Amino acid sequence: MQLAVEHICFVVEDLEEAMARYRAVWGIDFERVFWSDQPTGTFRGKKAHYSGRLAFFRAGPVHYELVQPGEGASIWREALEKNGESFHHVGIFVLDLAAEIAQYAEKGIGVIQTGESERVTFAYMDTQPSTGVLVEILQNK
């Protein structure tokens, strides 16, 4: 299993407002801001169509991600409703997503949500109960 963190994510209520706060405090520039539409994703074991607006900036070797949940049920919406704006997950790139999911499954850890973009395929693993941290594993296409 790979553990090198590529990004740290926070869920936010309003992406534009949150970006303005981050700029004011840290003076950062966002590298990418985009909508992520997931018409063929899954959420808690069922097919799901969900979306979110994402923004990324880099600080040293790690990206930071802000996510504003969009339409549909998602792990992002669930976390925002439960905890408000807060830390959400760490993202880890892997070479073989299916093999990583299988290794987690051997430890009794399941998949919460899946999706893909033009660049990556991803899965959120249910690691929070055992480690206190939610993990998103991603594979470049």
JSON list of N, CA and C in Angstrom, two decimals, residues 14-91:
[
{"chain": "A", "resi": 14, "resn": "ASP", "atom": "N", "xyz": [-18.96, 27.51, 0.30]},
{"chain": "A", "resi": 14, "resn": "ASP", "atom": "CA", "xyz": [-18.95, 28.39, -0.87]},
{"chain": "A", "resi": 14, "resn": "ASP", "atom": "C", "xyz": [-17.52, 28.51, -1.36]},
{"chain": "A", "resi": 15, "resn": "LEU", "atom": "N", "xyz": [-17.22, 27.94, -2.50]},
{"chain": "A", "resi": 15, "resn": "LEU", "atom": "CA", "xyz": [-15.85, 27.87, -2.99]},
{"chain": "A", "resi": 15, "resn": "LEU", "atom": "C", "xyz": [-15.25, 29.26, -3.23]},
{"chain": "A", "resi": 16, "resn": "GLU", "atom": "N", "xyz": [-15.97, 30.14, -3.87]},
{"chain": "A", "resi": 16, "resn": "GLU", "atom": "CA", "xyz": [-15.43, 31.48, -4.16]},
{"chain": "A", "resi": 16, "resn": "GLU", "atom": "C", "xyz": [-15.09, 32.21, -2.87]},
{"chain": "A", "resi": 17, "resn": "GLU", "atom": "N", "xyz": [-15.96, 32.14, -1.89]},
{"chain": "A", "resi": 17, "resn": "GLU", "atom": "CA", "xyz": [-15.74, 32.81, -0.62]},
{"chain": "A", "resi": 17, "resn": "GLU", "atom": "C", "xyz": [-14.55, 32.18, 0.11]},
{"chain": "A", "resi": 18, "resn": "ALA", "atom": "N", "xyz": [-14.47, 30.86, 0.09]},
{"chain": "A", "resi": 18, "resn": "ALA", "atom": "CA", "xyz": [-13.35, 30.17, 0.75]},
{"chain": "A", "resi": 18, "resn": "ALA", "atom": "C", "xyz": [-12.02, 30.51, 0.06]},
{"chain": "A", "resi": 19, "resn": "MET", "atom": "N", "xyz": [-12.02, 30.55, -1.27]},
{"chain": "A", "resi": 19, "resn": "MET", "atom": "CA", "xyz": [-10.80, 30.91, -1.99]},
{"chain": "A", "resi": 19, "resn": "MET", "atom": "C", "xyz": [-10.34, 32.32, -1.60]},
{"chain": "A", "resi": 20, "resn": "ALA", "atom": "N", "xyz": [-11.28, 33.24, -1.46]},
{"chain": "A", "resi": 20, "resn": "ALA", "atom": "CA", "xyz": [-10.94, 34.61, -1.05]},
{"chain": "A", "resi": 20, "resn": "ALA", "atom": "C", "xyz": [-10.31, 34.61, 0.34]},
{"chain": "A", "resi": 21, "resn": "ARG", "atom": "N", "xyz": [-10.84, 33.80, 1.26]},
{"chain": "A", "resi": 21, "resn": "ARG", "atom": "CA", "xyz": [-10.27, 33.70, 2.60]},
{"chain": "A", "resi": 21, "resn": "ARG", "atom": "C", "xyz": [-8.86, 33.13, 2.56]},
{"chain": "A", "resi": 22, "resn": "TYR", "atom": "N", "xyz": [-8.65, 32.08, 1.79]},
{"chain": "A", "resi": 22, "resn": "TYR", "atom": "CA", "xyz": [-7.32, 31.46, 1.69]},
{"chain": "A", "resi": 22, "resn": "TYR", "atom": "C", "xyz": [-6.32, 32.45, 1.08]},
{"chain": "A", "resi": 23, "resn": "ARG", "atom": "N", "xyz": [-6.75, 33.19, 0.05]},
{"chain": "A", "resi": 23, "resn": "ARG", "atom": "CA", "xyz": [-5.87, 34.20, -0.55]},
{"chain": "A", "resi": 23, "resn": "ARG", "atom": "C", "xyz": [-5.51, 35.28, 0.47]},
{"chain": "A", "resi": 24, "resn": "ALA", "atom": "N", "xyz": [-6.50, 35.73, 1.25]},
{"chain": "A", "resi": 24, "resn": "ALA", "atom": "CA", "xyz": [-6.27, 36.81, 2.22]},
{"chain": "A", "resi": 24, "resn": "ALA", "atom": "C", "xyz": [-5.30, 36.37, 3.32]},
{"chain": "A", "resi": 25, "resn": "VAL", "atom": "N", "xyz": [-5.42, 35.14, 3.77]},
{"chain": "A", "resi": 25, "resn": "VAL", "atom": "CA", "xyz": [-4.57, 34.66, 4.86]},
{"chain": "A", "resi": 25, "resn": "VAL", "atom": "C", "xyz": [-3.18, 34.28, 4.36]},
{"chain": "A", "resi": 26, "resn": "TRP", "atom": "N", "xyz": [-3.09, 33.53, 3.26]},
{"chain": "A", "resi": 26, "resn": "TRP", "atom": "CA", "xyz": [-1.81, 32.98, 2.83]},
{"chain": "A", "resi": 26, "resn": "TRP", "atom": "C", "xyz": [-1.27, 33.58, 1.54]},
{"chain": "A", "resi": 27, "resn": "GLY", "atom": "N", "xyz": [-2.05, 34.41, 0.86]},
{"chain": "A", "resi": 27, "resn": "GLY", "atom": "CA", "xyz": [-1.57, 35.03, -0.37]},
{"chain": "A", "resi": 27, "resn": "GLY", "atom": "C", "xyz": [-1.29, 34.03, -1.48]},
{"chain": "A", "resi": 28, "resn": "ILE", "atom": "N", "xyz": [-2.03, 32.95, -1.52]},
{"chain": "A", "resi": 28, "resn": "ILE", "atom": "CA", "xyz": [-1.77, 31.88, -2.50]},
{"chain": "A", "resi": 28, "resn": "ILE", "atom": "C", "xyz": [-2.52, 32.13, -3.80]},
{"chain": "A", "resi": 29, "resn": "ASP", "atom": "N", "xyz": [-2.05, 31.48, -4.86]},
{"chain": "A", "resi": 29, "resn": "ASP", "atom": "CA", "xyz": [-2.71, 31.48, -6.16]},
{"chain": "A", "resi": 29, "resn": "ASP", "atom": "C", "xyz": [-3.23, 30.07, -6.43]},
{"chain": "A", "resi": 30, "resn": "PHE", "atom": "N", "xyz": [-4.45, 29.97, -6.86]},
{"chain": "A", "resi": 30, "resn": "PHE", "atom": "CA", "xyz": [-5.03, 28.67, -7.19]},
{"chain": "A", "resi": 30, "resn": "PHE", "atom": "C", "xyz": [-4.61, 28.26, -8.59]},
{"chain": "A", "resi": 31, "resn": "GLU", "atom": "N", "xyz": [-4.14, 27.01, -8.72]},
{"chain": "A", "resi": 31, "resn": "GLU", "atom": "CA", "xyz": [-3.67, 26.49, -10.01]},
{"chain": "A", "resi": 31, "resn": "GLU", "atom": "C", "xyz": [-4.82, 26.06, -10.91]},
{"chain": "A", "resi": 32, "resn": "ARG", "atom": "N", "xyz": [-5.83, 25.44, -10.31]},
{"chain": "A", "resi": 32, "resn": "ARG", "atom": "CA", "xyz": [-6.95, 24.89, -11.08]},
{"chain": "A", "resi": 32, "resn": "ARG", "atom": "C", "xyz": [-8.23, 25.08, -10.28]},
{"chain": "A", "resi": 33, "resn": "VAL", "atom": "N", "xyz": [-9.28, 25.51, -10.98]},
{"chain": "A", "resi": 33, "resn": "VAL", "atom": "CA", "xyz": [-10.62, 25.60, -10.40]},
{"chain": "A", "resi": 33, "resn": "VAL", "atom": "C", "xyz": [-11.56, 25.02, -11.45]},
{"chain": "A", "resi": 34, "resn": "PHE", "atom": "N", "xyz": [-12.38, 24.02, -11.07]},
{"chain": "A", "resi": 34, "resn": "PHE", "atom": "CA", "xyz": [-13.23, 23.37, -12.06]},
{"chain": "A", "resi": 34, "resn": "PHE", "atom": "C", "xyz": [-14.39, 22.64, -11.39]},
{"chain": "A", "resi": 35, "resn": "TRP", "atom": "N", "xyz": [-15.41, 22.33, -12.20]},
{"chain": "A", "resi": 35, "resn": "TRP", "atom": "CA", "xyz": [-16.51, 21.48, -11.77]},
{"chain": "A", "resi": 35, "resn": "TRP", "atom": "C", "xyz": [-16.13, 20.03, -12.04]},
{"chain": "A", "resi": 36, "resn": "SER", "atom": "N", "xyz": [-16.43, 19.17, -11.09]},
{"chain": "A", "resi": 36, "resn": "SER", "atom": "CA", "xyz": [-16.25, 17.74, -11.26]},
{"chain": "A", "resi": 36, "resn": "SER", "atom": "C", "xyz": [-17.63, 17.11, -11.29]},
{"chain": "A", "resi": 37, "resn": "ASP", "atom": "N", "xyz": [-18.06, 16.66, -12.46]},
{"chain": "A", "resi": 37, "resn": "ASP", "atom": "CA", "xyz": [-19.36, 16.02, -12.61]},
{"chain": "A", "resi": 37, "resn": "ASP", "atom": "C", "xyz": [-19.13, 14.52, -12.71]},
{"chain": "A", "resi": 38, "resn": "GLN", "atom": "N", "xyz": [-19.82, 13.77, -11.89]},
{"chain": "A", "resi": 38, "resn": "GLN", "atom": "CA", "xyz": [-19.60, 12.32, -11.82]},
{"chain": "A", "resi": 38, "resn": "GLN", "atom": "C", "xyz": [-20.89, 11.56, -12.16]},
{"chain": "A", "resi": 39, "resn": "PRO", "atom": "N", "xyz": [-21.25, 11.46, -13.43]},
{"chain": "A", "resi": 39, "resn": "PRO", "atom": "CA", "xyz": [-22.49, 10.77, -13.79]},
{"chain": "A", "resi": 39, "resn": "PRO", "atom": "C", "xyz": [-22.42, 9.25, -13.64]},
{"chain": "A", "resi": 40, "resn": "THR", "atom": "N", "xyz": [-21.22, 8.69, -13.56]},
{"chain": "A", "resi": 40, "resn": "THR", "atom": "CA", "xyz": [-21.08, 7.23, -13.46]},
{"chain": "A", "resi": 40, "resn": "THR", "atom": "C", "xyz": [-20.38, 6.82, -12.18]},
{"chain": "A", "resi": 41, "resn": "GLY", "atom": "N", "xyz": [-20.41, 7.66, -11.16]},
{"chain": "A", "resi": 41, "resn": "GLY", "atom": "CA", "xyz": [-19.75, 7.33, -9.90]},
{"chain": "A", "resi": 41, "resn": "GLY", "atom": "C", "xyz": [-20.59, 6.40, -9.05]},
{"chain": "A", "resi": 42, "resn": "THR", "atom": "N", "xyz": [-20.05, 6.09, -7.88]},
{"chain": "A", "resi": 42, "resn": "THR", "atom": "CA", "xyz": [-20.79, 5.33, -6.88]},
{"chain": "A", "resi": 42, "resn": "THR", "atom": "C", "xyz": [-20.67, 6.05, -5.54]},
{"chain": "A", "resi": 43, "resn": "PHE", "atom": "N", "xyz": [-21.68, 5.84, -4.70]},
{"chain": "A", "resi": 43, "resn": "PHE", "atom": "CA", "xyz": [-21.67, 6.38, -3.35]},
{"chain": "A", "resi": 43, "resn": "PHE", "atom": "C", "xyz": [-22.32, 5.34, -2.43]},
{"chain": "A", "resi": 44, "resn": "ARG", "atom": "N", "xyz": [-21.54, 4.89, -1.48]},
{"chain": "A", "resi": 44, "resn": "ARG", "atom": "CA", "xyz": [-21.99, 3.88, -0.52]},
{"chain": "A", "resi": 44, "resn": "ARG", "atom": "C", "xyz": [-22.60, 2.66, -1.20]},
{"chain": "A", "resi": 45, "resn": "GLY", "atom": "N", "xyz": [-21.89, 2.18, -2.23]},
{"chain": "A", "resi": 45, "resn": "GLY", "atom": "CA", "xyz": [-22.24, 0.93, -2.89]},
{"chain": "A", "resi": 45, "resn": "GLY", "atom": "C", "xyz": [-23.31, 1.02, -3.97]},
{"chain": "A", "resi": 46, "resn": "LYS", "atom": "N", "xyz": [-23.82, 2.22, -4.25]},
{"chain": "A", "resi": 46, "resn": "LYS", "atom": "CA", "xyz": [-24.86, 2.38, -5.26]},
{"chain": "A", "resi": 46, "resn": "LYS", "atom": "C", "xyz": [-24.39, 3.36, -6.33]},
{"chain": "A", "resi": 47, "resn": "LYS", "atom": "N", "xyz": [-24.89, 3.15, -7.56]},
{"chain": "A", "resi": 47, "resn": "LYS", "atom": "CA", "xyz": [-24.59, 4.12, -8.62]},
{"chain": "A", "resi": 47, "resn": "LYS", "atom": "C", "xyz": [-25.08, 5.48, -8.17]},
{"chain": "A", "resi": 48, "resn": "ALA", "atom": "N", "xyz": [-24.27, 6.49, -8.45]},
{"chain": "A", "resi": 48, "resn": "ALA", "atom": "CA", "xyz": [-24.63, 7.84, -8.02]},
{"chain": "A", "resi": 48, "resn": "ALA", "atom": "C", "xyz": [-24.15, 8.87, -9.03]},
{"chain": "A", "resi": 49, "resn": "HIS", "atom": "N", "xyz": [-24.97, 9.88, -9.25]},
{"chain": "A", "resi": 49, "resn": "HIS", "atom": "CA", "xyz": [-24.57, 11.03, -10.06]},
{"chain": "A", "resi": 49, "resn": "HIS", "atom": "C", "xyz": [-24.42, 12.19, -9.09]},
{"chain": "A", "resi": 50, "resn": "TYR", "atom": "N", "xyz": [-23.19, 12.64, -8.92]},
{"chain": "A", "resi": 50, "resn": "TYR", "atom": "CA", "xyz": [-22.91, 13.73, -8.00]},
{"chain": "A", "resi": 50, "resn": "TYR", "atom": "C", "xyz": [-21.91, 14.68, -8.63]},
{"chain": "A", "resi": 51, "resn": "SER", "atom": "N", "xyz": [-21.79, 15.85, -8.04]},
{"chain": "A", "resi": 51, "resn": "SER", "atom": "CA", "xyz": [-20.84, 16.82, -8.57]},
{"chain": "A", "resi": 51, "resn": "SER", "atom": "C", "xyz": [-20.26, 17.65, -7.44]},
{"chain": "A", "resi": 52, "resn": "GLY", "atom": "N", "xyz": [-19.23, 18.41, -7.79]},
{"chain": "A", "resi": 52, "resn": "GLY", "atom": "CA", "xyz": [-18.61, 19.32, -6.84]},
{"chain": "A", "resi": 52, "resn": "GLY", "atom": "C", "xyz": [-17.73, 20.30, -7.58]},
{"chain": "A", "resi": 53, "resn": "ARG", "atom": "N", "xyz": [-17.49, 21.42, -6.96]},
{"chain": "A", "resi": 53, "resn": "ARG", "atom": "CA", "xyz": [-16.58, 22.42, -7.51]},
{"chain": "A", "resi": 53, "resn": "ARG", "atom": "C", "xyz": [-15.29, 22.33, -6.73]},
{"chain": "A", "resi": 54, "resn": "LEU", "atom": "N", "xyz": [-14.16, 22.18, -7.43]},
{"chain": "A", "resi": 54, "resn": "LEU", "atom": "CA", "xyz": [-12.87, 21.94, -6.80]},
{"chain": "A", "resi": 54, "resn": "LEU", "atom": "C", "xyz": [-11.88, 23.05, -7.15]},
{"chain": "A", "resi": 55, "resn": "ALA", "atom": "N", "xyz": [-11.00, 23.34, -6.19]},
{"chain": "A", "resi": 55, "resn": "ALA", "atom": "CA", "xyz": [-9.91, 24.30, -6.42]},
{"chain": "A", "resi": 55, "resn": "ALA", "atom": "C", "xyz": [-8.65, 23.73, -5.79]},
{"chain": "A", "resi": 56, "resn": "PHE", "atom": "N", "xyz": [-7.51, 23.88, -6.50]},
{"chain": "A", "resi": 56, "resn": "PHE", "atom": "CA", "xyz": [-6.24, 23.35, -6.02]},
{"chain": "A", "resi": 56, "resn": "PHE", "atom": "C", "xyz": [-5.18, 24.46, -5.96]},
{"chain": "A", "resi": 57, "resn": "PHE", "atom": "N", "xyz": [-4.37, 24.41, -4.92]},
{"chain": "A", "resi": 57, "resn": "PHE", "atom": "CA", "xyz": [-3.15, 25.22, -4.86]},
{"chain": "A", "resi": 57, "resn": "PHE", "atom": "C", "xyz": [-2.06, 24.37, -4.25]},
{"chain": "A", "resi": 58, "resn": "ARG", "atom": "N", "xyz": [-0.82, 24.74, -4.51]},
{"chain": "A", "resi": 58, "resn": "ARG", "atom": "CA", "xyz": [0.33, 23.97, -4.03]},
{"chain": "A", "resi": 58, "resn": "ARG", "atom": "C", "xyz": [1.07, 24.77, -2.98]},
{"chain": "A", "resi": 59, "resn": "ALA", "atom": "N", "xyz": [1.50, 24.06, -1.94]},
{"chain": "A", "resi": 59, "resn": "ALA", "atom": "CA", "xyz": [2.38, 24.62, -0.91]},
{"chain": "A", "resi": 59, "resn": "ALA", "atom": "C", "xyz": [3.46, 23.58, -0.68]},
{"chain": "A", "resi": 60, "resn": "GLY", "atom": "N", "xyz": [4.66, 23.84, -1.19]},
{"chain": "A", "resi": 60, "resn": "GLY", "atom": "CA", "xyz": [5.72, 22.83, -1.12]},
{"chain": "A", "resi": 60, "resn": "GLY", "atom": "C", "xyz": [5.36, 21.67, -2.01]},
{"chain": "A", "resi": 61, "resn": "PRO", "atom": "N", "xyz": [5.63, 20.45, -1.56]},
{"chain": "A", "resi": 61, "resn": "PRO", "atom": "CA", "xyz": [5.37, 19.27, -2.40]},
{"chain": "A", "resi": 61, "resn": "PRO", "atom": "C", "xyz": [3.92, 18.79, -2.38]},
{"chain": "A", "resi": 62, "resn": "VAL", "atom": "N", "xyz": [3.07, 19.43, -1.57]},
{"chain": "A", "resi": 62, "resn": "VAL", "atom": "CA", "xyz": [1.70, 18.94, -1.39]},
{"chain": "A", "resi": 62, "resn": "VAL", "atom": "C", "xyz": [0.70, 19.93, -1.98]},
{"chain": "A", "resi": 63, "resn": "HIS", "atom": "N", "xyz": [-0.29, 19.40, -2.69]},
{"chain": "A", "resi": 63, "resn": "HIS", "atom": "CA", "xyz": [-1.42, 20.20, -3.14]},
{"chain": "A", "resi": 63, "resn": "HIS", "atom": "C", "xyz": [-2.43, 20.30, -2.01]},
{"chain": "A", "resi": 64, "resn": "TYR", "atom": "N", "xyz": [-3.16, 21.40, -2.01]},
{"chain": "A", "resi": 64, "resn": "TYR", "atom": "CA", "xyz": [-4.31, 21.56, -1.14]},
{"chain": "A", "resi": 64, "resn": "TYR", "atom": "C", "xyz": [-5.52, 21.66, -2.04]},
{"chain": "A", "resi": 65, "resn": "GLU", "atom": "N", "xyz": [-6.61, 21.02, -1.62]},
{"chain": "A", "resi": 65, "resn": "GLU", "atom": "CA", "xyz": [-7.82, 20.98, -2.41]},
{"chain": "A", "resi": 65, "resn": "GLU", "atom": "C", "xyz": [-8.97, 21.52, -1.57]},
{"chain": "A", "resi": 66, "resn": "LEU", "atom": "N", "xyz": [-9.78, 22.37, -2.18]},
{"chain": "A", "resi": 66, "resn": "LEU", "atom": "CA", "xyz": [-11.02, 22.81, -1.57]},
{"chain": "A", "resi": 66, "resn": "LEU", "atom": "C", "xyz": [-12.15, 22.22, -2.40]},
{"chain": "A", "resi": 67, "resn": "VAL", "atom": "N", "xyz": [-13.18, 21.66, -1.75]},
{"chain": "A", "resi": 67, "resn": "VAL", "atom": "CA", "xyz": [-14.31, 21.08, -2.48]},
{"chain": "A", "resi": 67, "resn": "VAL", "atom": "C", "xyz": [-15.61, 21.67, -1.94]},
{"chain": "A", "resi": 68, "resn": "GLN", "atom": "N", "xyz": [-16.39, 22.22, -2.85]},
{"chain": "A", "resi": 68, "resn": "GLN", "atom": "CA", "xyz": [-17.76, 22.65, -2.55]},
{"chain": "A", "resi": 68, "resn": "GLN", "atom": "C", "xyz": [-18.68, 21.59, -3.15]},
{"chain": "A", "resi": 69, "resn": "PRO", "atom": "N", "xyz": [-19.43, 20.84, -2.33]},
{"chain": "A", "resi": 69, "resn": "PRO", "atom": "CA", "xyz": [-20.33, 19.84, -2.88]},
{"chain": "A", "resi": 69, "resn": "PRO", "atom": "C", "xyz": [-21.35, 20.48, -3.81]},
{"chain": "A", "resi": 70, "resn": "GLY", "atom": "N", "xyz": [-21.67, 19.76, -4.88]},
{"chain": "A", "resi": 70, "resn": "GLY", "atom": "CA", "xyz": [-22.68, 20.21, -5.83]},
{"chain": "A", "resi": 70, "resn": "GLY", "atom": "C", "xyz": [-23.94, 19.37, -5.65]},
{"chain": "A", "resi": 71, "resn": "GLU", "atom": "N", "xyz": [-24.49, 18.95, -6.78]},
{"chain": "A", "resi": 71, "resn": "GLU", "atom": "CA", "xyz": [-25.72, 18.16, -6.78]},
{"chain": "A", "resi": 71, "resn": "GLU", "atom": "C", "xyz": [-25.45, 16.70, -6.42]},
{"chain": "A", "resi": 72, "resn": "GLY", "atom": "N", "xyz": [-26.44, 16.05, -5.85]},
{"chain": "A", "resi": 72, "resn": "GLY", "atom": "CA", "xyz": [-26.38, 14.62, -5.57]},
{"chain": "A", "resi": 72, "resn": "GLY", "atom": "C", "xyz": [-25.73, 14.28, -4.24]},
{"chain": "A", "resi": 73, "resn": "ALA", "atom": "N", "xyz": [-26.01, 13.09, -3.79]},
{"chain": "A", "resi": 73, "resn": "ALA", "atom": "CA", "xyz": [-25.43, 12.58, -2.54]},
{"chain": "A", "resi": 73, "resn": "ALA", "atom": "C", "xyz": [-23.97, 12.25, -2.77]},
{"chain": "A", "resi": 74, "resn": "SER", "atom": "N", "xyz": [-23.12, 12.70, -1.86]},
{"chain": "A", "resi": 74, "resn": "SER", "atom": "CA", "xyz": [-21.68, 12.43, -1.97]},
{"chain": "A", "resi": 74, "resn": "SER", "atom": "C", "xyz": [-21.06, 12.45, -0.59]},
{"chain": "A", "resi": 75, "resn": "ILE", "atom": "N", "xyz": [-19.86, 11.93, -0.52]},
{"chain": "A", "resi": 75, "resn": "ILE", "atom": "CA", "xyz": [-19.10, 11.97, 0.72]},
{"chain": "A", "resi": 75, "resn": "ILE", "atom": "C", "xyz": [-18.78, 13.41, 1.11]},
{"chain": "A", "resi": 76, "resn": "TRP", "atom": "N", "xyz": [-18.64, 14.28, 0.10]},
{"chain": "A", "resi": 76, "resn": "TRP", "atom": "CA", "xyz": [-18.37, 15.70, 0.37]},
{"chain": "A", "resi": 76, "resn": "TRP", "atom": "C", "xyz": [-19.58, 16.34, 1.05]},
{"chain": "A", "resi": 77, "resn": "ARG", "atom": "N", "xyz": [-20.77, 16.14, 0.48]},
{"chain": "A", "resi": 77, "resn": "ARG", "atom": "CA", "xyz": [-22.00, 16.71, 1.04]},
{"chain": "A", "resi": 77, "resn": "ARG", "atom": "C", "xyz": [-22.23, 16.16, 2.45]},
{"chain": "A", "resi": 78, "resn": "GLU", "atom": "N", "xyz": [-22.06, 14.87, 2.59]},
{"chain": "A", "resi": 78, "resn": "GLU", "atom": "CA", "xyz": [-22.25, 14.21, 3.89]},
{"chain": "A", "resi": 78, "resn": "GLU", "atom": "C", "xyz": [-21.36, 14.85, 4.96]},
{"chain": "A", "resi": 79, "resn": "ALA", "atom": "N", "xyz": [-20.09, 15.06, 4.64]},
{"chain": "A", "resi": 79, "resn": "ALA", "atom": "CA", "xyz": [-19.15, 15.64, 5.59]},
{"chain": "A", "resi": 79, "resn": "ALA", "atom": "C", "xyz": [-19.49, 17.09, 5.91]},
{"chain": "A", "resi": 80, "resn": "LEU", "atom": "N", "xyz": [-19.87, 17.87, 4.90]},
{"chain": "A", "resi": 80, "resn": "LEU", "atom": "CA", "xyz": [-20.20, 19.27, 5.12]},
{"chain": "A", "resi": 80, "resn": "LEU", "atom": "C", "xyz": [-21.43, 19.39, 6.02]},
{"chain": "A", "resi": 81, "resn": "GLU", "atom": "N", "xyz": [-22.43, 18.55, 5.78]},
{"chain": "A", "resi": 81, "resn": "GLU", "atom": "CA", "xyz": [-23.64, 18.59, 6.61]},
{"chain": "A", "resi": 81, "resn": "GLU", "atom": "C", "xyz": [-23.37, 18.14, 8.04]},
{"chain": "A", "resi": 82, "resn": "LYS", "atom": "N", "xyz": [-22.47, 17.20, 8.21]},
{"chain": "A", "resi": 82, "resn": "LYS", "atom": "CA", "xyz": [-22.17, 16.66, 9.54]},
{"chain": "A", "resi": 82, "resn": "LYS", "atom": "C", "xyz": [-21.21, 17.56, 10.32]},
{"chain": "A", "resi": 83, "resn": "ASN", "atom": "N", "xyz": [-20.15, 18.07, 9.65]},
{"chain": "A", "resi": 83, "resn": "ASN", "atom": "CA", "xyz": [-19.07, 18.76, 10.35]},
{"chain": "A", "resi": 83, "resn": "ASN", "atom": "C", "xyz": [-18.91, 20.22, 9.99]},
{"chain": "A", "resi": 84, "resn": "GLY", "atom": "N", "xyz": [-19.66, 20.72, 9.02]},
{"chain": "A", "resi": 84, "resn": "GLY", "atom": "CA", "xyz": [-19.42, 22.07, 8.53]},
{"chain": "A", "resi": 84, "resn": "GLY", "atom": "C", "xyz": [-18.12, 22.11, 7.75]},
{"chain": "A", "resi": 85, "resn": "GLU", "atom": "N", "xyz": [-17.62, 23.30, 7.47]},
{"chain": "A", "resi": 85, "resn": "GLU", "atom": "CA", "xyz": [-16.36, 23.41, 6.75]},
{"chain": "A", "resi": 85, "resn": "GLU", "atom": "C", "xyz": [-15.25, 22.81, 7.62]},
{"chain": "A", "resi": 86, "resn": "SER", "atom": "N", "xyz": [-14.50, 21.89, 7.02]},
{"chain": "A", "resi": 86, "resn": "SER", "atom": "CA", "xyz": [-13.51, 21.16, 7.82]},
{"chain": "A", "resi": 86, "resn": "SER", "atom": "C", "xyz": [-12.56, 20.36, 6.93]},
{"chain": "A", "resi": 87, "resn": "PHE", "atom": "N", "xyz": [-11.50, 19.86, 7.56]},
{"chain": "A", "resi": 87, "resn": "PHE", "atom": "CA", "xyz": [-10.60, 18.90, 6.90]},
{"chain": "A", "resi": 87, "resn": "PHE", "atom": "C", "xyz": [-11.44, 17.71, 6.45]},
{"chain": "A", "resi": 88, "resn": "HIS", "atom": "N", "xyz": [-11.14, 17.20, 5.25]},
{"chain": "A", "resi": 88, "resn": "HIS", "atom": "CA", "xyz": [-11.92, 16.07, 4.73]},
{"chain": "A", "resi": 88, "resn": "HIS", "atom": "C", "xyz": [-11.09, 14.81, 4.52]},
{"chain": "A", "resi": 89, "resn": "HIS", "atom": "N", "xyz": [-9.99, 14.88, 3.74]},
{"chain": "A", "resi": 89, "resn": "HIS", "atom": "CA", "xyz": [-9.24, 13.66, 3.44]},
{"chain": "A", "resi": 89, "resn": "HIS", "atom": "C", "xyz": [-7.83, 13.97, 2.98]},
{"chain": "A", "resi": 90, "resn": "VAL", "atom": "N", "xyz": [-7.02, 12.93, 2.90]},
{"chain": "A", "resi": 90, "resn": "VAL", "atom": "CA", "xyz": [-5.72, 13.00, 2.23]},
{"chain": "A", "resi": 90, "resn": "VAL", "atom": "C", "xyz": [-5.83, 12.20, 0.94]},
{"chain": "A", "resi": 91, "resn": "GLY", "atom": "N", "xyz": [-5.17, 12.68, -0.10]},
{"chain": "A", "resi": 91, "resn": "GLY", "atom": "CA", "xyz": [-5.18, 12.01, -1.39]},
{"chain": "A", "resi": 91, "resn": "GLY", "atom": "C", "xyz": [-3.83, 11.39, -1.68]}
]
